[in-house]
Tab-separated table of C-alpha atoms and ligand atoms in Angstrom:
chain	number	residue	atom	x	y	z
A	297	MET	CA	-58.234	-13.422	-45.011
A	298	LYS	CA	-55.793	-16.166	-44.091
A	299	LYS	CA	-53.093	-14.170	-45.839
A	300	LEU	CA	-53.984	-11.063	-43.786
A	301	ILE	CA	-53.836	-13.000	-40.495
A	302	TYR	CA	-50.494	-14.516	-41.508
A	303	LEU	CA	-49.114	-11.067	-42.408
A	304	SER	CA	-50.294	-9.622	-39.081
A	305	ILE	CA	-48.528	-12.442	-37.180
A	306	VAL	CA	-45.301	-11.789	-39.122
A	307	ILE	CA	-45.502	-8.037	-38.423
A	308	LEU	CA	-46.213	-8.624	-34.707
A	309	ALA	CA	-43.357	-11.099	-34.446
A	310	PHE	CA	-41.010	-8.625	-36.121
A	311	LEU	CA	-42.091	-5.776	-33.839
A	312	SER	CA	-41.708	-7.935	-30.780
A	313	PHE	CA	-38.204	-9.049	-31.892
A	314	SER	CA	-37.195	-5.498	-32.612
A	315	CYS	CA	-38.491	-4.263	-29.219
A	316	ASN	CA	-36.670	-7.052	-27.369
A	317	ASN	CA	-33.483	-6.203	-29.209
A	318	GLU	CA	-33.814	-2.528	-28.419
A	319	SER	CA	-34.307	-3.260	-24.746
A	320	LYS	CA	-31.253	-5.542	-24.818
A	321	VAL	CA	-29.197	-2.770	-26.406
A	322	GLU	CA	-30.466	-0.374	-23.759
A	323	GLN	CA	-29.638	-2.876	-21.019
A	324	ASN	CA	-26.137	-3.397	-22.394
A	325	THR	CA	-25.511	0.337	-22.521
A	326	THR	CA	-26.648	0.656	-18.899
A	327	GLU	CA	-24.359	-2.206	-17.871
A	328	GLU	CA	-21.430	-0.645	-19.707
A	329	THR	CA	-21.898	2.710	-18.043
A	330	THR	CA	-22.144	1.154	-14.578
A	331	THR	CA	-19.015	-1.011	-14.964
A	332	LEU	CA	-16.421	1.103	-13.265
A	333	ASN	CA	-12.657	0.815	-13.591
A	334	LEU	CA	-10.988	2.385	-10.573
A	335	SER	CA	-7.498	1.976	-12.025
A	336	PRO	CA	-7.228	5.548	-13.449
A	337	GLN	CA	-8.001	7.012	-10.012
A	338	LEU	CA	-4.515	5.922	-8.910
A	339	LYS	CA	-2.831	8.099	-11.542
A	340	MET	CA	-2.214	11.340	-9.617
A	341	ALA	CA	-0.899	9.507	-6.545
A	342	VAL	CA	1.608	7.549	-8.641
A	343	LEU	CA	2.612	10.642	-10.633
A	344	TRP	CA	3.229	12.494	-7.387
A	345	GLN	CA	5.500	9.766	-6.066
A	346	GLN	CA	7.321	9.443	-9.406
A	347	THR	CA	7.657	13.089	-10.430
A	348	ALA	CA	7.238	15.425	-7.451
A	349	ALA	CA	10.576	16.462	-5.959
A	350	GLU	CA	8.514	17.159	-2.840
A	351	TYR	CA	8.197	13.378	-2.431
A	352	GLN	CA	11.984	13.083	-2.564
A	353	ALA	CA	12.366	15.953	-0.088
A	354	LEU	CA	9.899	14.382	2.380
A	355	CYS	CA	11.820	11.098	2.259
A	356	TYR	CA	15.124	12.889	2.921
A	357	GLN	CA	13.452	14.800	5.740
A	358	ALA	CA	12.279	11.511	7.306
A	359	PHE	CA	15.707	9.863	7.131
A	360	ASN	CA	17.510	13.017	8.317
A	361	LEU	CA	15.250	12.929	11.388
A	362	ALA	CA	15.966	9.218	11.845
A	363	LYS	CA	19.717	9.911	11.706
A	364	MET	CA	19.379	12.729	14.256
A	365	GLN	CA	17.565	10.339	16.595
A	366	ILE	CA	20.232	7.676	16.475
A	367	ASP	CA	22.994	10.265	16.879
A	368	LEU	CA	21.154	11.491	19.980
A	369	MET	CA	20.902	7.934	21.310
A	370	LEU	CA	24.638	7.404	20.810
A	371	ALA	CA	25.347	10.701	22.569
A	372	ASN	CA	23.185	9.423	25.443
A	373	GLN	CA	25.267	6.234	25.727
A	374	VAL	CA	22.599	3.912	24.270
A	375	ASP	CA	24.230	0.560	23.423
A	376	PRO	CA	23.597	0.055	19.681
A	377	SER	CA	24.427	-3.659	19.833
A	378	THR	CA	21.267	-4.341	21.854
A	379	SER	CA	19.156	-1.636	20.169
A	380	ALA	CA	16.957	-2.472	17.191
A	381	ILE	CA	15.808	-0.255	14.358
A	382	VAL	CA	12.716	-1.827	12.800
A	383	VAL	CA	11.814	-0.794	9.277
A	384	ASP	CA	9.022	-1.685	6.900
A	385	ILE	CA	10.091	-2.535	3.328
A	386	ASP	CA	7.555	-1.354	0.734
A	387	GLU	CA	7.391	2.427	0.310
A	388	THR	CA	9.827	2.665	3.259
A	389	MET	CA	13.003	0.987	1.971
A	390	LEU	CA	11.895	0.008	-1.568
A	391	ASP	CA	9.971	2.139	-4.062
A	392	ASN	CA	7.281	0.086	-5.793
A	393	SER	CA	5.745	2.903	-7.805
A	394	PRO	CA	6.677	1.182	-11.132
A	395	TYR	CA	4.284	-1.656	-10.200
A	396	GLN	CA	1.514	0.847	-9.479
A	397	ALA	CA	2.263	2.750	-12.721
A	398	GLU	CA	2.092	-0.494	-14.685
A	399	LEU	CA	-1.351	-1.229	-13.197
A	400	ILE	CA	-2.634	2.094	-14.544
A	401	LEU	CA	-1.057	1.568	-17.959
A	402	LYS	CA	-2.717	-1.845	-18.194
A	403	GLY	CA	-6.035	-0.676	-16.720
A	404	GLU	CA	-5.689	-3.200	-13.906
A	405	GLN	CA	-5.995	-3.066	-10.164
A	406	TYR	CA	-3.801	-4.560	-7.426
A	407	ASN	CA	-3.867	-8.329	-7.111
A	408	SER	CA	-1.483	-10.609	-5.264
A	409	ASP	CA	-0.391	-12.505	-8.408
A	410	SER	CA	0.779	-9.430	-10.326
A	411	TRP	CA	2.298	-8.039	-7.101
A	412	ASN	CA	4.309	-11.223	-6.486
A	413	ASP	CA	5.402	-11.177	-10.160
A	414	TRP	CA	6.691	-7.630	-9.636
A	415	CYS	CA	8.523	-8.693	-6.450
A	416	ARG	CA	10.192	-11.538	-8.391
A	417	LEU	CA	11.570	-9.075	-10.980
A	418	LEU	CA	13.913	-7.583	-8.304
A	419	GLN	CA	13.517	-4.175	-9.948
A	420	ALA	CA	12.458	-2.120	-6.925
A	421	GLU	CA	14.897	0.669	-6.157
A	422	ALA	CA	15.634	2.346	-2.843
A	423	VAL	CA	13.380	5.057	-1.433
A	424	PRO	CA	15.410	8.325	-1.413
A	425	GLY	CA	17.632	8.459	1.671
A	426	ALA	CA	16.799	4.924	2.866
A	427	LEU	CA	20.036	3.295	1.806
A	428	ASP	CA	22.314	5.974	3.286
A	429	PHE	CA	20.431	5.839	6.564
A	430	MET	CA	20.524	2.040	6.871
A	431	ASN	CA	24.235	1.930	6.041
A	432	TYR	CA	24.890	4.677	8.597
A	433	ALA	CA	22.902	2.830	11.303
A	434	ASN	CA	24.742	-0.377	10.431
A	435	GLU	CA	28.148	1.336	10.689
A	436	LYS	CA	27.143	2.658	14.104
A	437	GLY	CA	26.416	-0.910	15.242
A	438	PHE	CA	22.596	-0.908	15.523
A	439	GLN	CA	20.605	-4.106	14.932
A	440	LEU	CA	18.445	-3.723	11.823
A	441	PHE	CA	15.224	-5.641	11.207
A	442	TYR	CA	12.941	-5.521	8.174
A	443	ILE	CA	9.297	-6.367	8.996
A	444	SER	CA	7.174	-6.540	5.863
A	445	ASN	CA	3.756	-7.797	4.843
A	446	ARG	CA	5.151	-9.267	1.654
A	447	LYS	CA	4.291	-12.965	1.651
A	448	GLU	CA	6.617	-15.895	2.319
A	449	VAL	CA	6.476	-16.992	-1.366
A	450	VAL	CA	8.602	-13.966	-2.251
A	451	LEU	CA	10.885	-13.949	0.818
A	452	THR	CA	13.966	-15.087	-1.133
A	453	GLU	CA	13.391	-12.546	-3.910
A	454	THR	CA	12.723	-9.779	-1.376
A	455	ILE	CA	16.060	-10.459	0.318
A	456	GLU	CA	17.767	-10.605	-3.109
A	457	ASN	CA	16.224	-7.269	-4.093
A	458	LEU	CA	17.336	-5.638	-0.818
A	459	ILE	CA	20.881	-7.028	-1.254
A	460	SER	CA	21.084	-5.959	-4.921
A	461	VAL	CA	20.210	-2.384	-3.940
A	462	GLY	CA	22.837	-2.509	-1.155
A	463	PHE	CA	20.819	-2.762	2.078
A	464	PRO	CA	22.728	-4.153	5.084
A	465	MET	CA	21.638	-7.120	7.251
A	466	ALA	CA	19.228	-8.319	4.557
A	467	ASP	CA	19.043	-12.022	5.455
A	468	LYS	CA	16.570	-14.526	6.876
A	469	GLU	CA	17.531	-13.601	10.442
A	470	HIS	CA	16.619	-9.960	9.892
A	471	VAL	CA	13.819	-9.997	7.297
A	472	PHE	CA	10.413	-11.060	8.662
A	473	VAL	CA	7.655	-11.371	6.080
A	474	ARG	CA	3.964	-12.077	6.632
A	475	THR	CA	3.117	-15.661	7.550
A	476	ASP	CA	-0.362	-16.134	9.010
A	477	GLU	CA	-1.286	-12.612	10.061
A	478	SER	CA	-0.907	-9.092	8.747
A	479	SER	CA	-0.407	-7.634	12.236
A	480	LYS	CA	3.252	-6.932	12.890
A	481	LEU	CA	2.809	-7.158	16.682
A	482	ASN	CA	4.189	-10.707	17.072
A	483	ARG	CA	7.087	-10.057	14.713
A	484	ARG	CA	8.044	-6.965	16.714
A	485	ALA	CA	7.850	-9.150	19.845
A	486	MET	CA	10.300	-11.600	18.210
A	487	VAL	CA	12.762	-8.733	17.705
A	488	GLU	CA	12.302	-7.680	21.327
A	489	GLU	CA	13.379	-11.125	22.547
A	490	SER	CA	16.985	-10.118	21.850
A	491	CYS	CA	16.907	-6.311	21.495
A	492	LYS	CA	15.109	-3.198	22.576
A	493	ILE	CA	13.303	-1.491	19.690
A	494	VAL	CA	14.510	2.114	19.724
A	495	LEU	CA	13.161	3.344	16.376
A	496	LEU	CA	10.426	2.301	13.935
A	497	ILE	CA	10.255	3.484	10.322
A	498	GLY	CA	7.273	2.911	8.021
A	499	ASP	CA	4.686	4.351	5.638
A	500	ASN	CA	1.672	2.800	7.380
A	501	LEU	CA	0.644	3.553	10.956
A	502	ALA	CA	0.355	-0.172	11.722
A	503	ASP	CA	4.131	-0.359	11.083
A	504	PHE	CA	4.553	1.419	14.429
A	505	SER	CA	2.009	-0.032	16.824
A	506	GLU	CA	-0.944	-2.401	17.076
A	507	ASN	CA	-2.859	0.592	18.455
A	508	TYR	CA	-3.405	1.596	14.827
A	509	GLU	CA	-4.952	-1.659	13.666
A	510	GLY	CA	-8.636	-1.966	12.713
A	511	LEU	CA	-9.570	1.654	13.374
A	512	THR	CA	-11.978	3.988	11.596
A	513	ILE	CA	-10.882	7.210	9.883
A	514	GLU	CA	-11.755	9.226	13.003
A	515	GLU	CA	-10.141	6.745	15.420
A	516	ARG	CA	-6.870	6.719	13.470
A	517	SER	CA	-6.824	10.488	13.542
A	518	SER	CA	-7.447	10.558	17.335
A	519	GLN	CA	-4.739	7.953	17.915
A	520	VAL	CA	-2.237	10.047	15.951
A	521	ASP	CA	-3.212	13.019	18.136
A	522	ASN	CA	-2.671	10.874	21.252
A	523	GLU	CA	0.812	9.901	20.094
A	524	LYS	CA	1.783	13.171	18.426
A	525	SER	CA	4.999	13.487	20.436
A	526	MET	CA	6.256	10.139	19.051
A	527	PHE	CA	6.382	11.170	15.379
A	528	GLY	CA	9.830	12.220	14.262
A	529	VAL	CA	11.168	10.787	17.535
A	530	ASN	CA	10.248	7.092	17.988
A	531	TYR	CA	8.252	6.759	14.791
A	532	ILE	CA	9.548	8.004	11.422
A	533	VAL	CA	6.818	8.220	8.739
A	534	LEU	CA	7.376	7.993	4.971
A	535	PRO	CA	4.795	9.346	2.505
A	536	ASN	CA	2.687	6.882	0.509
A	537	PRO	CA	-0.301	8.323	-1.355
A	538	MET	CA	-0.811	5.152	-3.435
A	539	TYR	CA	-2.127	2.575	-0.927
A	540	GLY	CA	-2.245	1.647	2.744
A	541	ASP	CA	-4.567	1.044	5.676
A	542	TRP	CA	-5.875	4.591	5.181
A	543	GLU	CA	-7.636	3.401	2.022
A	544	GLY	CA	-9.339	0.502	3.806
A	545	THR	CA	-10.879	2.862	6.366
A	546	ILE	CA	-12.785	4.532	3.518
A	547	TYR	CA	-14.509	1.149	2.902
A	548	ASP	CA	-15.051	0.454	6.646
A	549	GLY	CA	-12.193	-2.044	6.418
A	550	ASP	CA	-13.882	-4.143	3.722
A	551	PHE	CA	-11.781	-4.265	0.542
A	552	SER	CA	-14.111	-6.941	-0.919
A	553	ILE	CA	-16.931	-4.497	-1.759
A	554	SER	CA	-17.642	-3.752	-5.428
A	555	ASP	CA	-15.715	-1.082	-7.317
A	556	THR	CA	-18.943	0.892	-7.718
A	557	LEU	CA	-19.465	0.910	-3.955
A	558	LYS	CA	-15.801	1.784	-3.401
A	559	ASP	CA	-16.233	4.782	-5.692
A	560	GLU	CA	-19.380	5.841	-3.832
A	561	LYS	CA	-17.580	5.597	-0.498
A	562	ARG	CA	-14.621	7.559	-1.894
A	563	ASN	CA	-17.019	10.307	-2.919
A	564	GLN	CA	-18.764	10.228	0.463
A	565	ALA	CA	-15.419	10.584	2.265
A	566	LEU	CA	-14.546	13.793	0.407
A	567	LYS	CA	-14.995	16.894	2.548
A	568	GLY	CA	-16.252	19.759	0.433
A	569	TYR	CA	-17.944	22.976	1.517
A	570	LYS	CA	-21.441	24.472	1.192
B	613	MG	MG1	4.958	-0.190	3.509
C-alpha cells in the first residue's frame, strides 16, 4: 500500500512538472510572437531614397526652384549680403540613408548613440543638387546658415563632414546645432539679428516655421493648406520618407510608447476602403 501511495505521488509530481513546463513553453511562444521588431518596416522607405531615380529628380526639382527664387530676388534688387538662406542639414544637405540602411541590416532601430557614431564617421554625402545650389548662392553673395537638430557633441564632426563634401560657409558662425531645445525658432531669430531670412530649405515642416510644431496629423495638413502659396517660393521642401515629425504624429507625439503600440497606431493610421 505504501508503495502504491509513493508511486501515485511520483506520478502526480511528474504530471504537475510536465504541465508547468508545457505552460512555460506556451508562455514563451506567446512572448516571442508578441515581441515586435519594427526595423524591417523602414526597408521600403530607405530603398526608395537609395534606388529610386524619382528621389533624385525631386531633389533636383527642389534646388532648381530654390535657384529660380534667388535669381528672382537678385533681379528684384534684393541685397544678398543682408539676405539669409537657412537650410536644414540631414536629408536636406546631407544624405544619411546609409545609417538607416545599416539599422535595417542589423535589425536595430534609431538611437542617439548609433546616430552620433554615424555622424562621427563623416561619410554622409550631399543630397542631389544641394552642393551646386549652395555654391551658387554663395557665389551670388547670400548669407548661408545651417540650422540642424544634430546635437552639440557632434558639432565639430558635422562641420568637418560639410566641409569635406564641399559646402560653403560651414563654420561655427553659420552652423547652429541643437542645444537645449529642438525648436528652431530661437536659432532662426539669431540669424535674423543680422540678416533677413529670404528662403528656408528643409525636409521637415518645423524647418520652416514654429507654426508646424506639436500638431496632429490633421492640423499639420490644415497648416500646409493655409500656407500653400509659400511652398516652392519661401519654403523649399526635400523628400524624406524615412523619418521626421510626420512619424511622431502617428503616435500622438509620444515616441516612448512600445513598439507593439507603435505598430497598432501605424495600422490605425492607414486609410483603406470598404
Ligand atoms: Mg532634416
